[in-house]
Amino acid sequence: MWRETLCVVVVWVIRRWLMQRGSLCLRRCGYDPTRAPLWLVTVTSYARWLVGGDIMYGVDSNLYVSVSRLYELMVSWKMQQLLLMHCLYEKLVGGLDGSMSQRDASLESIATILKNNPGAVSKFVELQNGRALRSVAALGAISNIVVDFTPNKSTIIQCGGIKELVHLTKSMDSSLRLNAVWSLRNMIFLADKMCKEAIFMELTASSVATLICDPEPSVQEQALALVRNFVDGCMDCVEFAFAENGIILDAVGRQLKKSPRIEIIIQGMYAVSNIASGNEFHKEAIMQMIFPQAESGPQSFLSQYLQSNDSRLRTSAAWIIVNLTAPASPGAFGRIAKLRNFGLVAQIKRMASDPCMDVKLRARVALGQIISFGDS
């Protein structure tokens, strides 16, 4: 009997203890603790307990992973603010420098907080003057959350995060360079012109050209993907490739002619394809890149990639032909004549029966546009 009584007393004491510790936090966030469910009070108290001691830096990974599970309950924006207020954010960021289990748990928790939460994104970027961004794992979190969430992109720009990311693209650490460029690439994915201009002004054309020629192939690939996203969209966006006397376009052309890596070439080809969708000036610049006066047709990189064994390269090459031969373009007839003289129209005809569906569809679109001007 006395054991049952003791258990009841212990439970009552624990419940009172949790209520006392959690009530203050709830009040500070605008909650009425007398109306809050017990689980909410308990979680709030648990959060305070976690940040109150050294358990966050302990070796027990299970306890550390529990922080991530805690955030799965924090679906309320106010509750996320509650945890930020009690310094849990700083300790999560500190965990990015810990063991593998600590990094994984911290990254999972940070991603949960940052997702579609501009206030948390701002705090993350500004934390310790941008120190939080100087972690490969943290850059990965930023890279993931800016792909789809426009409010997060604006917040990062407003609180100076772009300046820090651009600074990291110049790091001697290739991993930091890679993830910084990757984050910028995702920042401008489907971004509006104003967002792109803000990032481009901070990054500069010369820096982009340098990254395209980076010693690390992985950085080269992401830099070309960055250019691909920059020139995607409205006609004005294509102008980014022609800044500073076309230094970016020249760097892209050099990579397409010399790089042995297919992944790098694919990103470069789609960047060229996006530029070729621009106005007459843009299309003619691509024609000059494809057919320099010193080169003949068979030596053209476009001719080479139209015959590639990799269907992704054939598809991207066909897209360039589609954009160069758009019937609405005043100079389309002249470009088609040049493509025919260099044997590329004959290649497109053969590709209309390509075993890859994507290649076949693009080739048939291009062929239909070419035939509309007369076939000979």
mmCIF file with all atom_site columns, N, CA, C and O in Angstrom, residues 11 14 39 54 59 93 110 118 122 165-166 196 227 282 332 347 367:
data_model
loop_
_atom_site.group_PDB
_atom_site.id
_atom_site.type_symbol
_atom_site.label_atom_id
_atom_site.label_alt_id
_atom_site.label_comp_id
_atom_site.label_asym_id
_atom_site.label_entity_id
_atom_site.label_seq_id
_atom_site.pdbx_PDB_ins_code
_atom_site.Cartn_x
_atom_site.Cartn_y
_atom_site.Cartn_z
_atom_site.occupancy
_atom_site.B_iso_or_equiv
_atom_site.pdbx_formal_charge
_atom_site.auth_seq_id
_atom_site.auth_comp_id
_atom_site.auth_asym_id
_atom_site.auth_atom_id
_atom_site.pdbx_PDB_model_num
ATOM 1  N N  . VAL A 1 11  ? 4.539  10.904 -8.771  1.00 0.00 ? 11  VAL A N  1
ATOM 2  C CA . VAL A 1 11  ? 3.928  11.385 -10.013 1.00 0.00 ? 11  VAL A CA 1
ATOM 3  C C  . VAL A 1 11  ? 3.399  12.798 -9.831  1.00 0.00 ? 11  VAL A C  1
ATOM 4  O O  . VAL A 1 11  ? 3.566  13.670 -10.701 1.00 0.00 ? 11  VAL A O  1
ATOM 5  N N  . ILE A 1 14  ? 6.312  15.239 -9.690  1.00 0.00 ? 14  ILE A N  1
ATOM 6  C CA . ILE A 1 14  ? 6.900  15.440 -11.022 1.00 0.00 ? 14  ILE A CA 1
ATOM 7  C C  . ILE A 1 14  ? 6.006  16.333 -11.870 1.00 0.00 ? 14  ILE A C  1
ATOM 8  O O  . ILE A 1 14  ? 6.472  17.238 -12.576 1.00 0.00 ? 14  ILE A O  1
ATOM 9  N N  . TRP A 1 39  ? 0.926  17.698 -22.241 1.00 0.00 ? 39  TRP A N  1
ATOM 10 C CA . TRP A 1 39  ? 2.065  17.345 -23.089 1.00 0.00 ? 39  TRP A CA 1
ATOM 11 C C  . TRP A 1 39  ? 2.855  18.588 -23.501 1.00 0.00 ? 39  TRP A C  1
ATOM 12 O O  . TRP A 1 39  ? 4.073  18.569 -23.619 1.00 0.00 ? 39  TRP A O  1
ATOM 13 N N  . ASP A 1 54  ? 24.645 20.156 -19.505 1.00 0.00 ? 54  ASP A N  1
ATOM 14 C CA . ASP A 1 54  ? 25.655 19.753 -20.473 1.00 0.00 ? 54  ASP A CA 1
ATOM 15 C C  . ASP A 1 54  ? 25.233 18.528 -21.272 1.00 0.00 ? 54  ASP A C  1
ATOM 16 O O  . ASP A 1 54  ? 26.040 17.952 -21.994 1.00 0.00 ? 54  ASP A O  1
ATOM 17 N N  . VAL A 1 59  ? 27.968 12.199 -24.548 1.00 0.00 ? 59  VAL A N  1
ATOM 18 C CA . VAL A 1 59  ? 28.313 11.177 -25.524 1.00 0.00 ? 59  VAL A CA 1
ATOM 19 C C  . VAL A 1 59  ? 27.118 10.294 -25.851 1.00 0.00 ? 59  VAL A C  1
ATOM 20 O O  . VAL A 1 59  ? 27.187 9.471  -26.746 1.00 0.00 ? 59  VAL A O  1
ATOM 21 N N  . VAL A 1 93  ? 23.495 24.519 -33.248 1.00 0.00 ? 93  VAL A N  1
ATOM 22 C CA . VAL A 1 93  ? 24.560 24.933 -34.166 1.00 0.00 ? 93  VAL A CA 1
ATOM 23 C C  . VAL A 1 93  ? 25.911 24.456 -33.655 1.00 0.00 ? 93  VAL A C  1
ATOM 24 O O  . VAL A 1 93  ? 26.762 23.993 -34.412 1.00 0.00 ? 93  VAL A O  1
ATOM 25 N N  . ILE A 1 110 ? 17.672 21.553 -37.059 1.00 0.00 ? 110 ILE A N  1
ATOM 26 C CA . ILE A 1 110 ? 17.782 22.882 -37.672 1.00 0.00 ? 110 ILE A CA 1
ATOM 27 C C  . ILE A 1 110 ? 16.923 22.963 -38.926 1.00 0.00 ? 110 ILE A C  1
ATOM 28 O O  . ILE A 1 110 ? 16.231 23.948 -39.159 1.00 0.00 ? 110 ILE A O  1
ATOM 29 N N  . PRO A 1 118 ? 10.766 32.225 -41.781 1.00 0.00 ? 118 PRO A N  1
ATOM 30 C CA . PRO A 1 118 ? 11.714 33.313 -42.047 1.00 0.00 ? 118 PRO A CA 1
ATOM 31 C C  . PRO A 1 118 ? 12.385 33.856 -40.796 1.00 0.00 ? 118 PRO A C  1
ATOM 32 O O  . PRO A 1 118 ? 13.554 34.215 -40.827 1.00 0.00 ? 118 PRO A O  1
ATOM 33 N N  . SER A 1 122 ? 16.452 34.001 -40.341 1.00 0.00 ? 122 SER A N  1
ATOM 34 C CA . SER A 1 122 ? 17.181 35.228 -40.037 1.00 0.00 ? 122 SER A CA 1
ATOM 35 C C  . SER A 1 122 ? 18.109 35.025 -38.844 1.00 0.00 ? 122 SER A C  1
ATOM 36 O O  . SER A 1 122 ? 19.282 35.415 -38.877 1.00 0.00 ? 122 SER A O  1
ATOM 37 N N  . LEU A 1 165 ? 27.693 33.868 -47.859 1.00 0.00 ? 165 LEU A N  1
ATOM 38 C CA . LEU A 1 165 ? 27.803 32.756 -48.805 1.00 0.00 ? 165 LEU A CA 1
ATOM 39 C C  . LEU A 1 165 ? 28.814 33.074 -49.904 1.00 0.00 ? 165 LEU A C  1
ATOM 40 O O  . LEU A 1 165 ? 29.615 32.209 -50.285 1.00 0.00 ? 165 LEU A O  1
ATOM 41 N N  . VAL A 1 166 ? 28.770 34.300 -50.413 1.00 0.00 ? 166 VAL A N  1
ATOM 42 C CA . VAL A 1 166 ? 29.732 34.698 -51.447 1.00 0.00 ? 166 VAL A CA 1
ATOM 43 C C  . VAL A 1 166 ? 31.155 34.649 -50.899 1.00 0.00 ? 166 VAL A C  1
ATOM 44 O O  . VAL A 1 166 ? 32.082 34.210 -51.587 1.00 0.00 ? 166 VAL A O  1
ATOM 45 N N  . LYS A 1 196 ? 17.551 37.601 -58.195 1.00 0.00 ? 196 LYS A N  1
ATOM 46 C CA . LYS A 1 196 ? 18.757 37.253 -58.948 1.00 0.00 ? 196 LYS A CA 1
ATOM 47 C C  . LYS A 1 196 ? 19.724 38.432 -59.032 1.00 0.00 ? 196 LYS A C  1
ATOM 48 O O  . LYS A 1 196 ? 20.943 38.264 -58.902 1.00 0.00 ? 196 LYS A O  1
ATOM 49 N N  . VAL A 1 227 ? 25.007 29.228 -63.199 1.00 0.00 ? 227 VAL A N  1
ATOM 50 C CA . VAL A 1 227 ? 24.800 30.037 -64.404 1.00 0.00 ? 227 VAL A CA 1
ATOM 51 C C  . VAL A 1 227 ? 23.506 29.614 -65.103 1.00 0.00 ? 227 VAL A C  1
ATOM 52 O O  . VAL A 1 227 ? 22.714 30.456 -65.556 1.00 0.00 ? 227 VAL A O  1
ATOM 53 N N  . HIS A 1 282 ? 21.508 37.318 -78.312 1.00 0.00 ? 282 HIS A N  1
ATOM 54 C CA . HIS A 1 282 ? 21.891 36.156 -77.512 1.00 0.00 ? 282 HIS A CA 1
ATOM 55 C C  . HIS A 1 282 ? 22.068 34.911 -78.393 1.00 0.00 ? 282 HIS A C  1
ATOM 56 O O  . HIS A 1 282 ? 23.042 34.159 -78.232 1.00 0.00 ? 282 HIS A O  1
ATOM 57 N N  . ALA A 1 332 ? 16.175 33.223 -87.708 1.00 0.00 ? 332 ALA A N  1
ATOM 58 C CA . ALA A 1 332 ? 16.123 31.757 -87.677 1.00 0.00 ? 332 ALA A CA 1
ATOM 59 C C  . ALA A 1 332 ? 16.529 31.142 -89.014 1.00 0.00 ? 332 ALA A C  1
ATOM 60 O O  . ALA A 1 332 ? 17.255 30.150 -89.050 1.00 0.00 ? 332 ALA A O  1
ATOM 61 N N  . GLN A 1 347 ? 22.109 15.506 -88.792 1.00 0.00 ? 347 GLN A N  1
ATOM 62 C CA . GLN A 1 347 ? 22.185 14.803 -87.507 1.00 0.00 ? 347 GLN A CA 1
ATOM 63 C C  . GLN A 1 347 ? 20.834 14.825 -86.783 1.00 0.00 ? 347 GLN A C  1
ATOM 64 O O  . GLN A 1 347 ? 20.407 13.825 -86.202 1.00 0.00 ? 347 GLN A O  1
ATOM 65 N N  . LEU A 1 367 ? 13.227 19.538 -85.806 1.00 0.00 ? 367 LEU A N  1
ATOM 66 C CA . LEU A 1 367 ? 13.067 19.208 -87.228 1.00 0.00 ? 367 LEU A CA 1
ATOM 67 C C  . LEU A 1 367 ? 11.812 19.879 -87.789 1.00 0.00 ? 367 LEU A C  1
ATOM 68 O O  . LEU A 1 367 ? 11.830 20.394 -88.923 1.00 0.00 ? 367 LEU A O  1
#
